[in-house]
Amino acid sequence: GSCARVVYGLERMSEDIDLDNSGGLDLTNFKKDLRVYIRGGLQLKSGDVYSQEGELIRRWTVRLPILHDLGLAGTTSEKLHIKIEISPQKQTKRVIKTPVLRAGKTMVITHWDKETLMAEKILVCLDKGMAWDWFDLIWYMQQQVKPLEEKLLKDAKVSRTTKQTFLELAEKVKTIKPIELTTDLKPLFYEPIFVEEWVKNFKEWFERYGEFYKIGS
């Protein structure tokens, strides 16, 4: 979600930052580096970093005391939480570089291309499929992005072609309850009415945009 928003203009906020470390970058000092960046790069006097190491993913949570100063919290004790998740798993992907300008800062981001991102999003939807994952999937479908089929064939629990994948997605869409989408999406958008209208049209959009992927009705 973060990559799609920053690089490709996805219109929603993201709950975390997912990074690929299949190249084996040494993360021994990453926690220390984050603390240095908080004080140097962000110029904040305080900020906490917590780390957690799982079997497949390593997580860091950065807590910044900036919500009160921005008028978004009533007390200084409330902090902005930024979740960073890094996976060392070898994955099928196409990697490209894109120059980005944000808040007066320039950077060149190394990232998965749009086709790889969509294929990964499809795999997530077939697995846990949170509301924001379905929102992202509709966004990709609206642009007629063709998912990286090699990833669908190699990285999924069950190997599928693009057409087979969308047939399975169509069956899963039928079981989704609107209230589940609404509850999870509202915190990610400024206008609640937008979420309500999106949820109302979700299944019709999936069917319409799905014609491009030959799922039919």
mmCIF file of C-alpha atoms in Angstrom:
data_model
loop_
_atom_site.group_PDB
_atom_site.id
_atom_site.type_symbol
_atom_site.label_atom_id
_atom_site.label_comp_id
_atom_site.label_asym_id
_atom_site.label_seq_id
_atom_site.Cartn_x
_atom_site.Cartn_y
_atom_site.Cartn_z
ATOM 1 C CA GLY A 1 0.000 0.000 0.000
ATOM 2 C CA SER A 2 2.742 2.469 0.881
ATOM 3 C CA CYS A 3 4.604 1.883 -2.389
ATOM 4 C CA ALA A 4 1.418 2.162 -4.446
ATOM 5 C CA ARG A 5 0.562 5.441 -2.706
ATOM 6 C CA VAL A 6 3.987 7.092 -2.909
ATOM 7 C CA VAL A 7 5.022 5.890 -6.371
ATOM 8 C CA TYR A 8 1.748 5.292 -8.196
ATOM 9 C CA GLY A 9 -0.756 7.592 -6.450
ATOM 10 C CA LEU A 10 -3.036 5.157 -4.603
ATOM 11 C CA GLU A 11 -5.676 7.286 -2.856
ATOM 12 C CA ARG A 12 -5.605 5.915 0.665
ATOM 13 C CA MET A 13 -3.467 6.047 3.774
ATOM 14 C CA SER A 14 -1.439 2.974 4.681
ATOM 15 C CA GLU A 15 -1.269 1.259 8.048
ATOM 16 C CA ASP A 16 2.343 0.113 7.712
ATOM 17 C CA ILE A 17 5.444 -0.001 5.523
ATOM 18 C CA ASP A 18 6.288 -3.383 3.978
ATOM 19 C CA LEU A 19 9.844 -3.920 2.745
ATOM 20 C CA ASP A 20 11.527 -6.760 0.843
ATOM 21 C CA ASN A 21 14.919 -7.897 2.123
ATOM 22 C CA SER A 22 15.370 -10.992 -0.022
ATOM 23 C CA GLY A 23 18.795 -9.566 -0.898
ATOM 24 C CA GLY A 24 19.971 -10.213 2.664
ATOM 25 C CA LEU A 25 20.811 -6.663 3.810
ATOM 26 C CA ASP A 26 22.331 -6.675 7.317
ATOM 27 C CA LEU A 27 19.685 -5.278 9.697
ATOM 28 C CA THR A 28 21.685 -5.648 12.904
ATOM 29 C CA ASN A 29 21.875 -1.871 13.462
ATOM 30 C CA PHE A 30 18.517 -0.961 11.895
ATOM 31 C CA LYS A 31 16.915 -0.077 15.231
ATOM 32 C CA LYS A 32 19.837 2.208 16.073
ATOM 33 C CA ASP A 33 19.716 3.743 12.579
ATOM 34 C CA LEU A 34 16.024 4.552 13.030
ATOM 35 C CA ARG A 35 16.744 6.343 16.300
ATOM 36 C CA VAL A 36 19.524 8.349 14.661
ATOM 37 C CA TYR A 37 17.168 9.330 11.832
ATOM 38 C CA ILE A 38 14.458 10.428 14.286
ATOM 39 C CA ARG A 39 16.830 12.882 15.923
ATOM 40 C CA GLY A 40 18.837 13.896 12.859
ATOM 41 C CA GLY A 41 16.607 13.530 9.818
ATOM 42 C CA LEU A 42 13.289 14.346 11.515
ATOM 43 C CA GLN A 43 14.880 16.637 14.122
ATOM 44 C CA LEU A 44 12.716 15.302 16.947
ATOM 45 C CA LYS A 45 14.074 15.304 20.483
ATOM 46 C CA SER A 46 12.243 12.126 21.429
ATOM 47 C CA GLY A 47 10.856 9.022 19.789
ATOM 48 C CA ASP A 48 10.762 5.326 20.594
ATOM 49 C CA VAL A 49 11.638 2.299 18.458
ATOM 50 C CA TYR A 50 10.497 -1.209 19.357
ATOM 51 C CA SER A 51 11.468 -4.362 17.478
ATOM 52 C CA GLN A 52 9.977 -7.831 17.175
ATOM 53 C CA GLU A 53 11.367 -10.785 15.257
ATOM 54 C CA GLY A 54 8.989 -13.417 13.891
ATOM 55 C CA GLU A 55 9.616 -16.584 11.929
ATOM 56 C CA LEU A 56 9.072 -14.955 8.528
ATOM 57 C CA ILE A 57 8.880 -11.207 9.190
ATOM 58 C CA ARG A 58 10.818 -8.748 11.351
ATOM 59 C CA ARG A 59 8.862 -5.784 12.703
ATOM 60 C CA TRP A 60 9.847 -2.365 14.002
ATOM 61 C CA THR A 61 7.385 0.126 15.492
ATOM 62 C CA VAL A 62 8.412 3.779 15.569
ATOM 63 C CA ARG A 63 6.449 5.994 17.998
ATOM 64 C CA LEU A 64 6.673 9.742 17.412
ATOM 65 C CA PRO A 65 5.277 12.430 19.788
ATOM 66 C CA ILE A 66 3.921 14.724 17.057
ATOM 67 C CA LEU A 67 0.128 14.251 17.125
ATOM 68 C CA HIS A 68 -0.482 16.940 19.764
ATOM 69 C CA ASP A 69 1.595 19.527 17.892
ATOM 70 C CA LEU A 70 -0.380 18.769 14.717
ATOM 71 C CA GLY A 71 -3.678 19.245 16.535
ATOM 72 C CA LEU A 72 -4.620 15.577 16.134
ATOM 73 C CA ALA A 73 -4.459 14.560 19.809
ATOM 74 C CA GLY A 74 -5.531 16.083 23.089
ATOM 75 C CA THR A 75 -2.373 15.239 25.046
ATOM 76 C CA THR A 76 1.338 14.947 24.324
ATOM 77 C CA SER A 77 1.308 11.331 25.536
ATOM 78 C CA GLU A 78 -0.530 10.170 22.399
ATOM 79 C CA LYS A 79 1.978 9.172 19.728
ATOM 80 C CA LEU A 80 1.985 8.406 16.019
ATOM 81 C CA HIS A 81 2.802 4.735 15.445
ATOM 82 C CA ILE A 82 4.640 3.761 12.247
ATOM 83 C CA LYS A 83 4.923 0.022 11.617
ATOM 84 C CA ILE A 84 7.760 -1.304 9.469
ATOM 85 C CA GLU A 85 7.695 -4.946 8.399
ATOM 86 C CA ILE A 86 10.629 -6.500 6.537
ATOM 87 C CA SER A 87 10.501 -9.930 4.914
ATOM 88 C CA PRO A 88 13.650 -11.923 3.999
ATOM 89 C CA GLN A 89 11.694 -14.409 1.866
ATOM 90 C CA LYS A 90 12.748 -15.013 -1.724
ATOM 91 C CA GLN A 91 9.867 -13.884 -3.929
ATOM 92 C CA THR A 92 9.054 -13.686 -7.621
ATOM 93 C CA LYS A 93 9.129 -10.028 -8.606
ATOM 94 C CA ARG A 94 10.219 -7.374 -11.068
ATOM 95 C CA VAL A 95 12.181 -4.547 -9.450
ATOM 96 C CA ILE A 96 12.502 -1.029 -10.867
ATOM 97 C CA LYS A 97 13.673 2.396 -9.647
ATOM 98 C CA THR A 98 11.580 5.582 -9.614
ATOM 99 C CA PRO A 99 12.579 9.174 -8.663
ATOM 100 C CA VAL A 100 10.153 10.694 -6.149
ATOM 101 C CA LEU A 101 9.769 14.192 -4.680
ATOM 102 C CA ARG A 102 7.902 14.462 -1.355
ATOM 103 C CA ALA A 103 7.758 17.397 1.076
ATOM 104 C CA GLY A 104 10.741 19.032 -0.592
ATOM 105 C CA LYS A 105 12.869 15.891 -0.345
ATOM 106 C CA THR A 106 14.037 13.923 -3.373
ATOM 107 C CA MET A 107 14.791 10.220 -3.411
ATOM 108 C CA VAL A 108 15.130 7.310 -5.803
ATOM 109 C CA ILE A 109 12.987 4.413 -4.601
ATOM 110 C CA THR A 110 13.800 0.812 -5.497
ATOM 111 C CA HIS A 111 10.484 -1.012 -5.612
ATOM 112 C CA TRP A 112 8.339 -3.713 -7.195
ATOM 113 C CA ASP A 113 6.642 -2.716 -10.437
ATOM 114 C CA LYS A 114 2.870 -2.296 -10.604
ATOM 115 C CA GLU A 115 2.286 -5.768 -12.071
ATOM 116 C CA THR A 116 4.179 -7.408 -9.205
ATOM 117 C CA LEU A 117 2.374 -5.298 -6.610
ATOM 118 C CA MET A 118 -0.993 -6.333 -8.048
ATOM 119 C CA ALA A 119 -0.046 -10.016 -8.075
ATOM 120 C CA GLU A 120 1.025 -9.769 -4.426
ATOM 121 C CA LYS A 121 -2.227 -7.967 -3.583
ATOM 122 C CA ILE A 122 -4.210 -10.759 -5.236
ATOM 123 C CA LEU A 123 -2.402 -13.379 -3.145
ATOM 124 C CA VAL A 124 -3.200 -11.399 0.004
ATOM 125 C CA CYS A 125 -6.883 -11.110 -0.975
ATOM 126 C CA LEU A 126 -7.063 -14.865 -1.489
ATOM 127 C CA ASP A 127 -5.528 -15.375 1.953
ATOM 128 C CA LYS A 128 -6.621 -12.913 4.667
ATOM 129 C CA GLY A 129 -8.097 -10.235 2.385
ATOM 130 C CA MET A 130 -8.590 -7.180 4.631
ATOM 131 C CA ALA A 131 -10.831 -4.331 3.450
ATOM 132 C CA TRP A 132 -7.936 -2.167 2.265
ATOM 133 C CA ASP A 133 -6.598 -5.071 0.212
ATOM 134 C CA TRP A 134 -9.883 -5.250 -1.700
ATOM 135 C CA PHE A 135 -9.820 -1.472 -2.137
ATOM 136 C CA ASP A 136 -6.344 -1.718 -3.649
ATOM 137 C CA LEU A 137 -7.370 -4.599 -5.897
ATOM 138 C CA ILE A 138 -10.262 -2.588 -7.362
ATOM 139 C CA TRP A 139 -7.818 0.293 -7.923
ATOM 140 C CA TYR A 140 -5.476 -1.967 -9.917
ATOM 141 C CA MET A 141 -8.388 -3.491 -11.844
ATOM 142 C CA GLN A 142 -9.744 -0.048 -12.730
ATOM 143 C CA GLN A 143 -6.407 0.693 -14.411
ATOM 144 C CA GLN A 144 -6.447 -2.700 -16.177
ATOM 145 C CA VAL A 145 -3.093 -3.656 -14.710
ATOM 146 C CA LYS A 146 -2.110 -7.200 -15.669
ATOM 147 C CA PRO A 147 -0.747 -9.021 -12.605
ATOM 148 C CA LEU A 148 2.614 -10.727 -12.896
ATOM 149 C CA GLU A 149 1.355 -14.227 -13.704
ATOM 150 C CA GLU A 150 4.706 -15.793 -12.903
ATOM 151 C CA LYS A 151 4.195 -14.710 -9.285
ATOM 152 C CA LEU A 152 0.674 -16.171 -9.206
ATOM 153 C CA LEU A 153 2.061 -19.460 -10.489
ATOM 154 C CA LYS A 154 5.159 -19.648 -8.263
ATOM 155 C CA ASP A 155 4.448 -17.799 -5.001
ATOM 156 C CA ALA A 156 0.856 -18.833 -4.245
ATOM 157 C CA LYS A 157 -0.054 -21.746 -1.976
ATOM 158 C CA VAL A 158 -1.917 -23.112 -5.008
ATOM 159 C CA SER A 159 -0.486 -22.329 -8.454
ATOM 160 C CA ARG A 160 -3.020 -20.473 -10.637
ATOM 161 C CA THR A 161 -3.200 -18.603 -13.929
ATOM 162 C CA THR A 162 -4.575 -15.058 -13.941
ATOM 163 C CA LYS A 163 -7.980 -16.245 -15.192
ATOM 164 C CA GLN A 164 -8.181 -19.002 -12.577
ATOM 165 C CA THR A 165 -7.217 -16.507 -9.896
ATOM 166 C CA PHE A 166 -9.976 -14.073 -10.796
ATOM 167 C CA LEU A 167 -12.572 -16.825 -10.889
ATOM 168 C CA GLU A 168 -11.600 -17.700 -7.327
ATOM 169 C CA LEU A 169 -11.598 -14.044 -6.292
ATOM 170 C CA ALA A 170 -15.116 -13.672 -7.719
ATOM 171 C CA GLU A 171 -16.360 -16.455 -5.449
ATOM 172 C CA LYS A 172 -14.710 -14.858 -2.428
ATOM 173 C CA VAL A 173 -16.198 -11.436 -3.226
ATOM 174 C CA LYS A 174 -19.694 -12.943 -2.945
ATOM 175 C CA THR A 175 -19.062 -13.742 0.738
ATOM 176 C CA ILE A 176 -17.807 -10.288 1.790
ATOM 177 C CA LYS A 177 -20.139 -8.306 4.075
ATOM 178 C CA PRO A 178 -20.377 -4.519 3.492
ATOM 179 C CA ILE A 179 -20.119 -3.699 7.216
ATOM 180 C CA GLU A 180 -16.711 -5.409 7.366
ATOM 181 C CA LEU A 181 -15.405 -3.206 4.556
ATOM 182 C CA THR A 182 -16.870 -0.013 6.023
ATOM 183 C CA THR A 183 -15.425 -0.534 9.502
ATOM 184 C CA ASP A 184 -11.881 -1.160 8.258
ATOM 185 C CA LEU A 185 -11.804 1.494 5.514
ATOM 186 C CA LYS A 186 -13.152 4.544 7.365
ATOM 187 C CA PRO A 187 -9.940 5.210 9.361
ATOM 188 C CA LEU A 188 -7.966 5.357 6.078
ATOM 189 C CA PHE A 189 -9.939 8.168 4.418
ATOM 190 C CA TYR A 190 -10.837 11.749 5.295
ATOM 191 C CA GLU A 191 -14.433 11.578 4.002
ATOM 192 C CA PRO A 192 -16.715 8.855 5.469
ATOM 193 C CA ILE A 193 -19.216 9.387 2.636
ATOM 194 C CA PHE A 194 -16.572 8.267 0.135
ATOM 195 C CA VAL A 195 -16.127 4.979 1.992
ATOM 196 C CA GLU A 196 -19.884 4.425 2.153
ATOM 197 C CA GLU A 197 -20.274 4.978 -1.595
ATOM 198 C CA TRP A 198 -17.267 2.814 -2.380
ATOM 199 C CA VAL A 199 -18.584 -0.071 -0.297
ATOM 200 C CA LYS A 200 -22.019 0.270 -1.890
ATOM 201 C CA ASN A 201 -20.507 -0.153 -5.366
ATOM 202 C CA PHE A 202 -17.690 -2.603 -4.547
ATOM 203 C CA LYS A 203 -19.208 -5.816 -5.920
ATOM 204 C CA GLU A 204 -20.574 -4.148 -9.048
ATOM 205 C CA TRP A 205 -17.145 -2.615 -9.750
ATOM 206 C CA PHE A 206 -15.420 -5.946 -9.265
ATOM 207 C CA GLU A 207 -17.724 -7.559 -11.802
ATOM 208 C CA ARG A 208 -17.426 -4.696 -14.293
ATOM 209 C CA TYR A 209 -13.657 -4.272 -14.131
ATOM 210 C CA GLY A 210 -13.317 -8.034 -13.985
ATOM 211 C CA GLU A 211 -14.532 -8.298 -17.575
ATOM 212 C CA PHE A 212 -11.031 -7.261 -18.613
ATOM 213 C CA TYR A 213 -9.714 -10.372 -16.883
ATOM 214 C CA LYS A 214 -12.373 -12.553 -18.569
ATOM 215 C CA ILE A 215 -14.264 -13.655 -15.486
ATOM 216 C CA GLY A 216 -17.701 -12.647 -16.755
ATOM 217 C CA SER A 217 -20.823 -12.926 -14.618
#
